[in-house]
mmCIF file of C-alpha atoms in Angstrom:
data_model
loop_
_atom_site.group_PDB
_atom_site.id
_atom_site.type_symbol
_atom_site.label_atom_id
_atom_site.label_comp_id
_atom_site.label_asym_id
_atom_site.label_seq_id
_atom_site.Cartn_x
_atom_site.Cartn_y
_atom_site.Cartn_z
ATOM 1 C CA MET A 1 109.483 143.039 126.570
ATOM 2 C CA ILE A 2 111.278 139.742 126.080
ATOM 3 C CA GLU A 3 110.230 138.634 129.565
ATOM 4 C CA GLN A 4 106.720 138.373 128.096
ATOM 5 C CA TYR A 5 108.154 135.809 125.674
ATOM 6 C CA GLY A 6 109.688 133.529 128.297
ATOM 7 C CA TRP A 7 113.063 135.200 128.937
ATOM 8 C CA SER A 8 114.489 133.968 132.250
ATOM 9 C CA ASP A 9 117.654 133.974 134.337
ATOM 10 C CA ALA A 10 118.593 130.624 132.806
ATOM 11 C CA TRP A 11 118.364 132.055 129.287
ATOM 12 C CA ALA A 12 120.313 135.145 130.378
ATOM 13 C CA THR A 13 123.116 132.892 131.638
ATOM 14 C CA ALA A 14 123.168 130.950 128.368
ATOM 15 C CA PHE A 15 123.246 134.224 126.449
ATOM 16 C CA ALA A 16 126.173 135.730 128.402
ATOM 17 C CA PRO A 17 128.863 134.985 125.745
ATOM 18 C CA GLN A 18 126.676 136.599 123.068
ATOM 19 C CA ALA A 19 126.092 139.639 125.303
ATOM 20 C CA GLN A 20 129.855 140.041 125.691
ATOM 21 C CA ALA A 21 130.100 140.024 121.890
ATOM 22 C CA GLY A 22 127.711 142.994 121.797
ATOM 23 C CA HIS A 23 124.617 141.143 120.627
ATOM 24 C CA ALA A 24 121.065 141.662 121.864
ATOM 25 C CA PRO A 25 118.700 138.769 122.721
ATOM 26 C CA GLY A 26 115.450 138.112 120.903
ATOM 27 C CA ARG A 27 112.971 135.334 120.270
ATOM 28 C CA VAL A 28 111.686 134.261 116.856
ATOM 29 C CA VAL A 29 107.913 134.814 116.865
ATOM 30 C CA LEU A 30 107.162 134.427 113.162
ATOM 31 C CA GLN A 31 108.811 132.682 110.238
ATOM 32 C CA HIS A 32 107.965 133.533 106.637
ATOM 33 C CA ARG A 33 109.529 133.165 103.203
ATOM 34 C CA ASN A 34 111.618 136.320 103.363
ATOM 35 C CA GLY A 35 112.862 136.040 106.925
ATOM 36 C CA TYR A 36 111.627 136.298 110.490
ATOM 37 C CA VAL A 37 109.946 138.537 113.013
ATOM 38 C CA VAL A 38 111.776 138.654 116.363
ATOM 39 C CA ALA A 39 110.618 139.986 119.740
ATOM 40 C CA THR A 40 113.251 142.137 121.450
ATOM 41 C CA ASN A 41 113.375 144.696 124.241
ATOM 42 C CA GLU A 42 112.986 147.271 121.466
ATOM 43 C CA GLY A 43 109.782 145.723 120.181
ATOM 44 C CA GLU A 44 109.184 143.393 117.245
ATOM 45 C CA LEU A 45 111.682 143.690 114.377
ATOM 46 C CA GLN A 46 112.005 142.186 110.908
ATOM 47 C CA ALA A 47 115.081 139.954 110.845
ATOM 48 C CA LYS A 48 117.218 137.886 108.524
ATOM 49 C CA ALA A 49 119.973 135.383 109.237
ATOM 50 C CA SER A 50 123.511 136.606 108.659
ATOM 51 C CA GLY A 51 125.379 135.299 105.649
ATOM 52 C CA ARG A 52 127.754 133.379 107.897
ATOM 53 C CA LEU A 53 124.883 131.712 109.763
ATOM 54 C CA ARG A 54 123.163 130.732 106.511
ATOM 55 C CA HIS A 55 126.421 129.323 105.156
ATOM 56 C CA GLU A 56 127.592 127.423 108.241
ATOM 57 C CA ALA A 57 124.319 126.214 109.748
ATOM 58 C CA GLN A 58 123.226 122.634 109.258
ATOM 59 C CA GLU A 59 119.585 122.062 108.271
ATOM 60 C CA VAL A 60 118.280 121.979 111.856
ATOM 61 C CA ASP A 61 120.516 124.859 112.980
ATOM 62 C CA HIS A 62 118.619 127.537 111.077
ATOM 63 C CA PRO A 63 116.364 129.750 113.217
ATOM 64 C CA ALA A 64 112.854 128.466 113.918
ATOM 65 C CA VAL A 65 109.821 129.830 115.705
ATOM 66 C CA GLY A 66 110.470 129.687 119.452
ATOM 67 C CA ASP A 67 114.245 129.993 119.153
ATOM 68 C CA TRP A 68 116.216 132.464 121.254
ATOM 69 C CA VAL A 69 118.720 134.221 119.009
ATOM 70 C CA ALA A 70 121.629 136.683 119.158
ATOM 71 C CA LEU A 71 120.968 139.873 117.192
ATOM 72 C CA SER A 72 122.558 143.029 115.921
ATOM 73 C CA LEU A 73 119.884 145.739 115.771
ATOM 74 C CA ASN A 74 119.180 148.486 113.260
ATOM 75 C CA LEU A 75 116.520 150.442 115.140
ATOM 76 C CA GLN A 76 116.305 153.167 112.521
ATOM 77 C CA ASP A 77 115.049 150.657 109.949
ATOM 78 C CA ARG A 78 113.354 148.428 112.575
ATOM 79 C CA THR A 79 115.400 145.454 111.362
ATOM 80 C CA ALA A 80 117.841 142.988 112.874
ATOM 81 C CA THR A 81 120.418 140.415 111.818
ATOM 82 C CA ILE A 82 120.491 136.975 113.436
ATOM 83 C CA HIS A 83 124.056 135.857 114.185
ATOM 84 C CA ALA A 84 123.497 132.772 116.341
ATOM 85 C CA VAL A 85 120.809 130.466 117.702
ATOM 86 C CA LEU A 86 120.992 129.563 121.391
ATOM 87 C CA ARG A 87 121.012 125.873 122.214
ATOM 88 C CA ARG A 88 117.434 124.600 122.260
ATOM 89 C CA ARG A 89 115.995 122.975 125.378
ATOM 90 C CA THR A 90 113.402 121.093 123.307
ATOM 91 C CA ALA A 91 112.419 120.949 119.649
ATOM 92 C CA PHE A 92 109.667 119.415 117.562
ATOM 93 C CA VAL A 93 111.359 117.962 114.481
ATOM 94 C CA ARG A 94 109.913 116.233 111.451
ATOM 95 C CA ARG A 95 111.277 114.912 108.200
ATOM 96 C CA ALA A 96 110.255 117.192 105.326
ATOM 97 C CA ALA A 97 107.384 115.756 103.313
ATOM 98 C CA ASP A 98 109.347 116.140 100.047
ATOM 99 C CA SER A 99 112.640 114.679 101.250
ATOM 100 C CA VAL A 100 114.133 111.709 103.065
ATOM 101 C CA ARG A 101 117.220 113.669 104.020
ATOM 102 C CA ARG A 102 115.885 117.129 104.841
ATOM 103 C CA VAL A 103 114.483 117.791 108.301
ATOM 104 C CA GLN A 104 112.501 120.713 109.657
ATOM 105 C CA ILE A 105 112.223 122.313 113.089
ATOM 106 C CA LEU A 106 108.523 123.038 113.560
ATOM 107 C CA ALA A 107 108.802 124.608 117.015
ATOM 108 C CA ALA A 108 111.658 125.224 119.452
ATOM 109 C CA ASN A 109 111.891 125.557 123.236
ATOM 110 C CA ILE A 110 108.395 124.214 123.873
ATOM 111 C CA ASP A 111 107.130 122.963 127.236
ATOM 112 C CA VAL A 112 103.781 121.432 126.243
ATOM 113 C CA ALA A 113 102.914 119.693 122.961
ATOM 114 C CA PHE A 114 99.159 119.530 122.370
ATOM 115 C CA VAL A 115 98.425 116.686 119.936
ATOM 116 C CA VAL A 116 95.102 117.782 118.436
ATOM 117 C CA THR A 117 92.593 115.616 116.580
ATOM 118 C CA SER A 118 88.879 116.077 115.947
ATOM 119 C CA MET A 119 86.119 113.711 117.062
ATOM 120 C CA ASN A 120 84.470 113.222 113.694
ATOM 121 C CA ALA A 121 84.751 110.620 110.950
ATOM 122 C CA ASP A 122 88.405 111.605 110.473
ATOM 123 C CA LEU A 123 89.394 110.331 113.954
ATOM 124 C CA ASN A 124 92.384 108.062 113.310
ATOM 125 C CA PRO A 125 94.053 106.268 116.269
ATOM 126 C CA ARG A 126 97.127 105.316 114.199
ATOM 127 C CA ARG A 127 97.740 108.910 113.168
ATOM 128 C CA ILE A 128 97.385 109.930 116.813
ATOM 129 C CA GLN A 129 100.113 107.450 117.759
ATOM 130 C CA ARG A 130 102.453 108.886 115.121
ATOM 131 C CA PHE A 131 101.983 112.402 116.437
ATOM 132 C CA LEU A 132 102.388 111.262 120.046
ATOM 133 C CA ALA A 133 105.635 109.466 119.222
ATOM 134 C CA ALA A 134 107.057 112.664 117.738
ATOM 135 C CA ALA A 135 105.697 114.732 120.651
ATOM 136 C CA TRP A 136 107.402 112.518 123.266
ATOM 137 C CA GLU A 137 110.644 112.699 121.313
ATOM 138 C CA SER A 138 110.519 116.506 121.190
ATOM 139 C CA GLY A 139 111.222 116.679 124.920
ATOM 140 C CA ALA A 140 107.989 118.550 125.615
ATOM 141 C CA ARG A 141 105.101 117.316 127.773
ATOM 142 C CA PRO A 142 102.474 115.714 125.469
ATOM 143 C CA VAL A 143 98.761 116.341 126.001
ATOM 144 C CA LEU A 144 96.216 114.686 123.705
ATOM 145 C CA VAL A 145 93.308 116.998 122.813
ATOM 146 C CA LEU A 146 90.110 115.653 121.225
ATOM 147 C CA THR A 147 88.319 118.596 119.622
ATOM 148 C CA LYS A 148 84.812 119.077 118.190
ATOM 149 C CA SER A 149 83.228 116.708 120.702
ATOM 150 C CA ASP A 150 79.846 118.182 119.690
ATOM 151 C CA LEU A 151 80.215 116.376 116.323
ATOM 152 C CA SER A 152 80.466 112.941 117.971
ATOM 153 C CA ALA A 153 77.395 110.793 118.592
ATOM 154 C CA ASP A 154 79.045 109.313 121.716
ATOM 155 C CA PRO A 155 82.014 111.498 122.708
ATOM 156 C CA GLN A 156 82.606 109.822 126.094
ATOM 157 C CA ALA A 157 82.908 106.368 124.523
ATOM 158 C CA GLU A 158 85.229 107.611 121.767
ATOM 159 C CA ALA A 159 87.404 109.471 124.279
ATOM 160 C CA ALA A 160 87.678 106.331 126.410
ATOM 161 C CA GLN A 161 88.659 104.312 123.354
ATOM 162 C CA VAL A 162 91.431 106.747 122.442
ATOM 163 C CA ALA A 163 92.618 107.041 126.052
ATOM 164 C CA ALA A 164 92.976 103.262 126.186
ATOM 165 C CA LEU A 165 95.608 103.496 123.436
ATOM 166 C CA GLU A 166 97.869 105.764 125.453
ATOM 167 C CA THR A 167 99.021 105.795 129.076
ATOM 168 C CA GLY A 168 101.041 108.460 130.824
ATOM 169 C CA CYS A 169 99.556 111.269 128.742
ATOM 170 C CA PRO A 170 96.563 113.470 129.694
ATOM 171 C CA VAL A 171 93.585 113.128 127.344
ATOM 172 C CA LEU A 172 91.288 116.163 127.182
ATOM 173 C CA MET A 173 87.968 116.409 125.347
ATOM 174 C CA VAL A 174 86.930 119.899 124.230
ATOM 175 C CA SER A 175 84.300 121.665 122.178
ATOM 176 C CA ALA A 176 85.137 125.284 121.387
ATOM 177 C CA ARG A 177 81.640 125.794 120.021
ATOM 178 C CA GLU A 178 80.022 124.738 123.306
ATOM 179 C CA GLY A 179 82.835 125.944 125.575
ATOM 180 C CA VAL A 180 83.469 122.447 126.960
ATOM 181 C CA GLY A 181 86.894 121.559 128.385
ATOM 182 C CA LEU A 182 88.597 124.893 127.610
ATOM 183 C CA ASP A 183 89.423 125.752 131.230
ATOM 184 C CA ALA A 184 91.165 122.396 131.726
ATOM 185 C CA LEU A 185 93.093 123.026 128.518
ATOM 186 C CA ARG A 186 94.331 126.449 129.657
ATOM 187 C CA LEU A 187 95.506 125.024 132.993
ATOM 188 C CA GLN A 188 98.039 122.837 131.132
ATOM 189 C CA VAL A 189 100.154 125.926 130.267
ATOM 190 C CA LYS A 190 101.776 127.747 133.175
ATOM 191 C CA PRO A 191 103.030 131.376 133.043
ATOM 192 C CA GLY A 192 106.296 131.535 131.132
ATOM 193 C CA GLU A 193 105.702 128.180 129.403
ATOM 194 C CA THR A 194 105.384 127.719 125.653
ATOM 195 C CA CYS A 195 102.976 125.261 124.080
ATOM 196 C CA VAL A 196 102.528 124.101 120.502
ATOM 197 C CA LEU A 197 99.492 122.708 118.709
ATOM 198 C CA ILE A 198 100.234 119.884 116.283
ATOM 199 C CA GLY A 199 97.839 117.839 114.189
ATOM 200 C CA SER A 200 96.365 117.462 110.743
ATOM 201 C CA SER A 201 94.748 120.332 108.876
ATOM 202 C CA GLY A 202 91.312 121.400 110.019
ATOM 203 C CA VAL A 203 91.205 119.593 113.371
ATOM 204 C CA GLY A 204 90.574 122.902 115.155
ATOM 205 C CA LYS A 205 94.020 124.181 116.100
ATOM 206 C CA SER A 206 93.303 127.775 115.072
ATOM 207 C CA THR A 207 89.976 127.622 116.901
ATOM 208 C CA LEU A 208 91.850 126.543 120.035
ATOM 209 C CA VAL A 209 94.285 129.443 119.629
ATOM 210 C CA ASN A 210 91.298 131.796 119.536
ATOM 211 C CA ALA A 211 89.923 130.113 122.660
ATOM 212 C CA PHE A 212 93.270 130.541 124.457
ATOM 213 C CA LEU A 213 93.347 134.220 123.445
ATOM 214 C CA ASN A 214 89.658 134.904 124.072
ATOM 215 C CA GLU A 215 89.515 136.621 120.681
ATOM 216 C CA ASP A 216 89.039 135.654 117.025
ATOM 217 C CA ARG A 217 92.607 136.358 115.876
ATOM 218 C CA MET A 218 93.098 133.258 113.728
ATOM 219 C CA ALA A 219 91.006 132.565 110.623
ATOM 220 C CA THR A 220 89.010 129.345 110.841
ATOM 221 C CA GLN A 221 86.963 127.267 108.407
ATOM 222 C CA ALA A 222 84.304 124.626 108.839
ATOM 223 C CA ILE A 223 85.082 121.026 107.950
ATOM 224 C CA ARG A 224 83.923 119.715 104.568
ATOM 225 C CA ALA A 225 80.594 117.938 104.900
ATOM 226 C CA SER A 226 81.497 115.569 102.050
ATOM 227 C CA ASP A 227 84.286 113.722 103.848
ATOM 228 C CA ASP A 228 84.664 115.250 107.344
ATOM 229 C CA GLN A 229 88.147 116.436 106.350
ATOM 230 C CA GLY A 230 89.324 119.751 107.709
ATOM 231 C CA ARG A 231 90.525 122.596 105.534
ATOM 232 C CA HIS A 232 93.896 124.220 106.023
ATOM 233 C CA THR A 233 93.755 127.768 107.440
ATOM 234 C CA THR A 234 97.161 128.494 109.050
ATOM 235 C CA SER A 235 99.886 129.291 106.488
ATOM 236 C CA HIS A 236 102.844 129.961 108.788
ATOM 237 C CA ARG A 237 104.199 129.234 112.254
ATOM 238 C CA GLN A 238 103.670 131.957 114.823
ATOM 239 C CA LEU A 239 104.427 132.450 118.536
ATOM 240 C CA ILE A 240 101.675 134.321 120.371
ATOM 241 C CA PRO A 241 101.585 135.523 124.020
ATOM 242 C CA LEU A 242 98.592 134.304 126.041
ATOM 243 C CA PRO A 243 96.587 136.383 128.537
ATOM 244 C CA GLY A 244 97.643 134.081 131.389
ATOM 245 C CA GLY A 245 101.352 134.664 130.819
ATOM 246 C CA GLY A 246 102.122 131.614 128.683
ATOM 247 C CA LEU A 247 102.792 131.446 124.945
ATOM 248 C CA ILE A 248 101.398 129.366 122.112
ATOM 249 C CA ILE A 249 102.772 128.379 118.702
ATOM 250 C CA ASP A 250 100.293 127.791 115.911
ATOM 251 C CA THR A 251 101.591 125.621 113.060
ATOM 252 C CA PRO A 252 100.290 124.725 109.589
ATOM 253 C CA GLY A 253 98.531 121.370 109.520
ATOM 254 C CA ILE A 254 100.695 118.294 109.056
ATOM 255 C CA ARG A 255 99.293 115.387 107.078
ATOM 256 C CA GLU A 256 102.258 113.123 107.756
ATOM 257 C CA VAL A 257 104.787 113.105 110.569
ATOM 258 C CA GLY A 258 108.198 111.982 109.371
ATOM 259 C CA LEU A 259 109.890 110.424 112.382
ATOM 260 C CA ILE A 260 113.455 111.533 113.071
ATOM 261 C CA ASP A 261 115.444 109.444 115.570
ATOM 262 C CA ALA A 262 112.211 108.955 117.527
ATOM 263 C CA GLU A 263 112.977 105.592 119.165
ATOM 264 C CA GLU A 264 112.243 106.997 122.620
ATOM 265 C CA GLY A 265 108.993 108.536 121.403
ATOM 266 C CA VAL A 266 107.808 105.286 119.842
ATOM 267 C CA GLY A 267 108.781 103.465 123.020
ATOM 268 C CA ALA A 268 106.722 105.884 125.116
ATOM 269 C CA VAL A 269 103.618 105.474 122.955
ATOM 270 C CA PHE A 270 103.984 101.690 122.755
ATOM 271 C CA ASP A 271 105.211 101.125 126.292
ATOM 272 C CA ASP A 272 102.992 98.041 126.670
ATOM 273 C CA ILE A 273 104.663 96.378 123.694
ATOM 274 C CA GLU A 274 108.127 97.325 124.943
ATOM 275 C CA ARG A 275 107.346 95.612 128.252
ATOM 276 C CA LEU A 276 106.029 92.506 126.497
ATOM 277 C CA MET A 277 109.175 92.237 124.391
ATOM 278 C CA GLN A 278 111.277 92.241 127.558
ATOM 279 C CA GLU A 279 109.349 89.211 128.825
ATOM 280 C CA CYS A 280 110.292 86.979 125.868
ATOM 281 C CA ARG A 281 112.326 83.888 126.736
ATOM 282 C CA PHE A 282 115.113 84.789 124.286
ATOM 283 C CA THR A 283 116.744 88.236 124.213
ATOM 284 C CA ASN A 284 117.120 88.059 120.406
ATOM 285 C CA CYS A 285 113.493 87.014 119.857
ATOM 286 C CA SER A 286 112.131 88.083 116.462
ATOM 287 C CA HIS A 287 108.557 87.797 117.800
ATOM 288 C CA THR A 288 107.418 85.484 115.000
ATOM 289 C CA ASN A 289 107.516 81.797 115.953
ATOM 290 C CA GLU A 290 110.056 81.400 118.774
ATOM 291 C CA PRO A 291 108.979 79.478 121.887
ATOM 292 C CA GLY A 292 108.266 81.632 124.912
ATOM 293 C CA CYS A 293 107.539 84.772 122.855
ATOM 294 C CA ALA A 294 105.487 87.106 125.051
ATOM 295 C CA VAL A 295 104.389 89.172 122.059
ATOM 296 C CA GLN A 296 102.898 86.160 120.259
ATOM 297 C CA ALA A 297 101.264 85.075 123.510
ATOM 298 C CA GLY A 298 99.703 88.523 123.862
ATOM 299 C CA LEU A 299 98.402 88.359 120.308
ATOM 300 C CA ALA A 300 96.977 84.879 120.936
ATOM 301 C CA ASP A 301 95.094 85.741 124.138
ATOM 302 C CA GLY A 302 93.924 89.139 122.892
ATOM 303 C CA THR A 303 95.833 91.324 125.383
ATOM 304 C CA LEU A 304 97.736 92.802 122.421
ATOM 305 C CA GLU A 305 95.726 93.933 119.402
ATOM 306 C CA ALA A 306 97.070 92.701 116.076
ATOM 307 C CA SER A 307 96.534 96.133 114.503
ATOM 308 C CA ARG A 308 98.521 97.824 117.306
ATOM 309 C CA TRP A 309 101.409 95.359 116.885
ATOM 310 C CA ALA A 310 101.354 95.911 113.113
ATOM 311 C CA HIS A 311 101.499 99.694 113.571
ATOM 312 C CA PHE A 312 104.395 99.382 116.025
ATOM 313 C CA GLN A 313 106.289 97.271 113.490
ATOM 314 C CA LYS A 314 105.579 99.820 110.747
ATOM 315 C CA LEU A 315 106.930 102.729 112.808
ATOM 316 C CA THR A 316 110.047 100.881 113.957
ATOM 317 C CA LEU A 317 110.742 99.815 110.362
ATOM 318 C CA GLU A 318 110.383 103.431 109.241
ATOM 319 C CA LEU A 319 112.864 104.511 111.906
ATOM 320 C CA SER A 320 115.328 101.846 110.815
ATOM 321 C CA GLU A 321 115.038 102.815 107.146
ATOM 322 C CA ALA A 322 115.439 106.501 107.973
ATOM 323 C CA GLY A 323 118.580 105.710 109.940
ATOM 324 C CA ASP A 324 120.023 103.599 107.110
ATOM 325 C CA LYS A 325 119.332 106.339 104.560
ATOM 326 C CA ALA A 326 120.842 109.001 106.804
ATOM 327 C CA GLU A 327 123.976 106.873 107.171
ATOM 328 C CA ARG A 328 124.234 106.427 103.398
ATOM 329 C CA VAL A 329 123.805 110.168 102.861
ATOM 330 C CA ALA A 330 126.523 110.914 105.435
ATOM 331 C CA LYS A 331 128.919 108.451 103.784
ATOM 332 C CA ALA A 332 128.258 109.966 100.352
ATOM 333 C CA ALA A 333 128.918 113.458 101.725
ATOM 334 C CA GLU A 334 132.179 112.264 103.273
ATOM 335 C CA ARG A 335 133.242 110.726 99.949
ATOM 336 C CA ARG A 336 132.531 114.030 98.186
ATOM 337 C CA ARG A 337 134.498 115.906 100.843
ATOM 338 C CA LEU A 338 137.511 113.606 100.491
ATOM 339 C CA GLY A 339 137.266 113.803 96.698
ATOM 340 C CA GLY A 340 137.379 117.588 96.899
ATOM 341 C CA LEU A 341 140.436 117.489 99.154
ATOM 342 C CA GLN A 342 142.172 115.134 96.746
ATOM 343 C CA LYS A 343 141.471 117.490 93.832
ATOM 344 C CA VAL A 344 142.934 120.401 95.782
ATOM 345 C CA TYR A 345 145.982 118.286 96.692
ATOM 346 C CA ARG A 346 146.581 117.247 93.059
ATOM 347 C CA ALA A 347 146.178 120.816 91.839
ATOM 348 C CA THR A 348 148.655 122.020 94.465
ATOM 349 C CA LYS A 349 151.202 119.367 93.416
ATOM 350 C CA ARG A 350 150.852 120.383 89.753
ATOM 351 C CA ASN A 351 151.399 124.024 90.659
ATOM 352 C CA ASP A 352 154.472 123.075 92.702
ATOM 353 C CA ARG A 353 155.941 121.147 89.775
ATOM 354 C CA GLY A 354 155.240 124.089 87.475
ATOM 355 C CA GLY A 355 157.026 126.441 89.845
ATOM 356 C CA ALA A 356 160.025 124.090 90.054
ATOM 357 C CA ASP A 357 160.372 124.067 86.275
#
C-alpha cells in the first residue's frame, strides 16, 4: 500500500537501519490535535509519537504530513507508535504566527509547491512574492496558480502582470467553475510525486483538490461579496492520493508567511534585483547615494519599480531580524544550560563535603 504514497527504492535504502531495528515504514497522511494517521502496508492506522521522540525532538523534528516514519504496529487496536522521522528531502517551513521562535513544518517531502491566489479584488502581488520566496526555499518546484479567472474582468492582462513579477516559475491560470486550465495543472504532478497547495484562505485550494480528484471530497465556500475575501474551509493538513498516481497535500489557509532562513528563496523571487546589486561599482554599496549604484540607476530610469525594491528591502530586513532573534534565543538557551550544569556541580560539591564530614 505504501507504494501508492510514494515509497521507492531510495526510501527503502534510507529506511534500512530502522528495518533492522524491527520497525515498519509508514507515511503521515493526516495530522490532528490528538496525533496522526499513517499509511502503512497494513492500511491506515492511528498513530502517536513515542515519549522519547516527543522529548528529544526539536521543534521541526516532530512528524508532519508527508513525512516517512519508523513505526511499531499494534494491528489488533489499529494503532501505531512513531519512533523516528526519516530525513526529509524537502520541507515547507514557516514561522508560527504566534511566535518569533517557534517554527512549523507545513508539508514534508514535496516535489511541487503550487502557490495559489485568486484573480479577484484580493489579488496581491506582494503576498504572492512572499509565498514564492518560501516555496523556492522549501526545495520543491514552485508553480504559481491564478484561480477563479472567471471573476476577473480581464484575466489575460492580470495574468501577464503577475507573470512579469516572476521569472523561472510557471504561471497557470485556471477556473474550476469553467474547467479552464485544469489539465495543464494536473500535468505538473507526475506519478509518485507529491504536491502541496499553499495560499491564503479562500483562494480555491480545496476546489483545486476536488478538481485533481474528480470528486467533491473537500468542503468549499464562496468568497464574501462584501470584500472579495475567501473563507477558511480546510481545518487540517492532509495527504491524498490522486487518480494519476501522484499525491496532494491540502493545508489550512495561511494569512502570513513567516520566512525562515529563506535567503535563497528571496533571491530566486527577486533575481533581477540580485543581478542589479552585483553591477554596483562598490561591493559594499548600501544602494542609497553611492556613485555607480546600479540599483539607484534602475530606480531612476524605471527598469526597477520603487515598490518592488521596497518589498525586497522589507523581506531582507525581516530575514535579518529573524536571524538576530534566533541567535539571541540560542544564546539564552545556552546560558540556561550552563547555569543548570553549574547548579548540579555546586550541589555535587556540597554533597561531597557532607560525606567527608
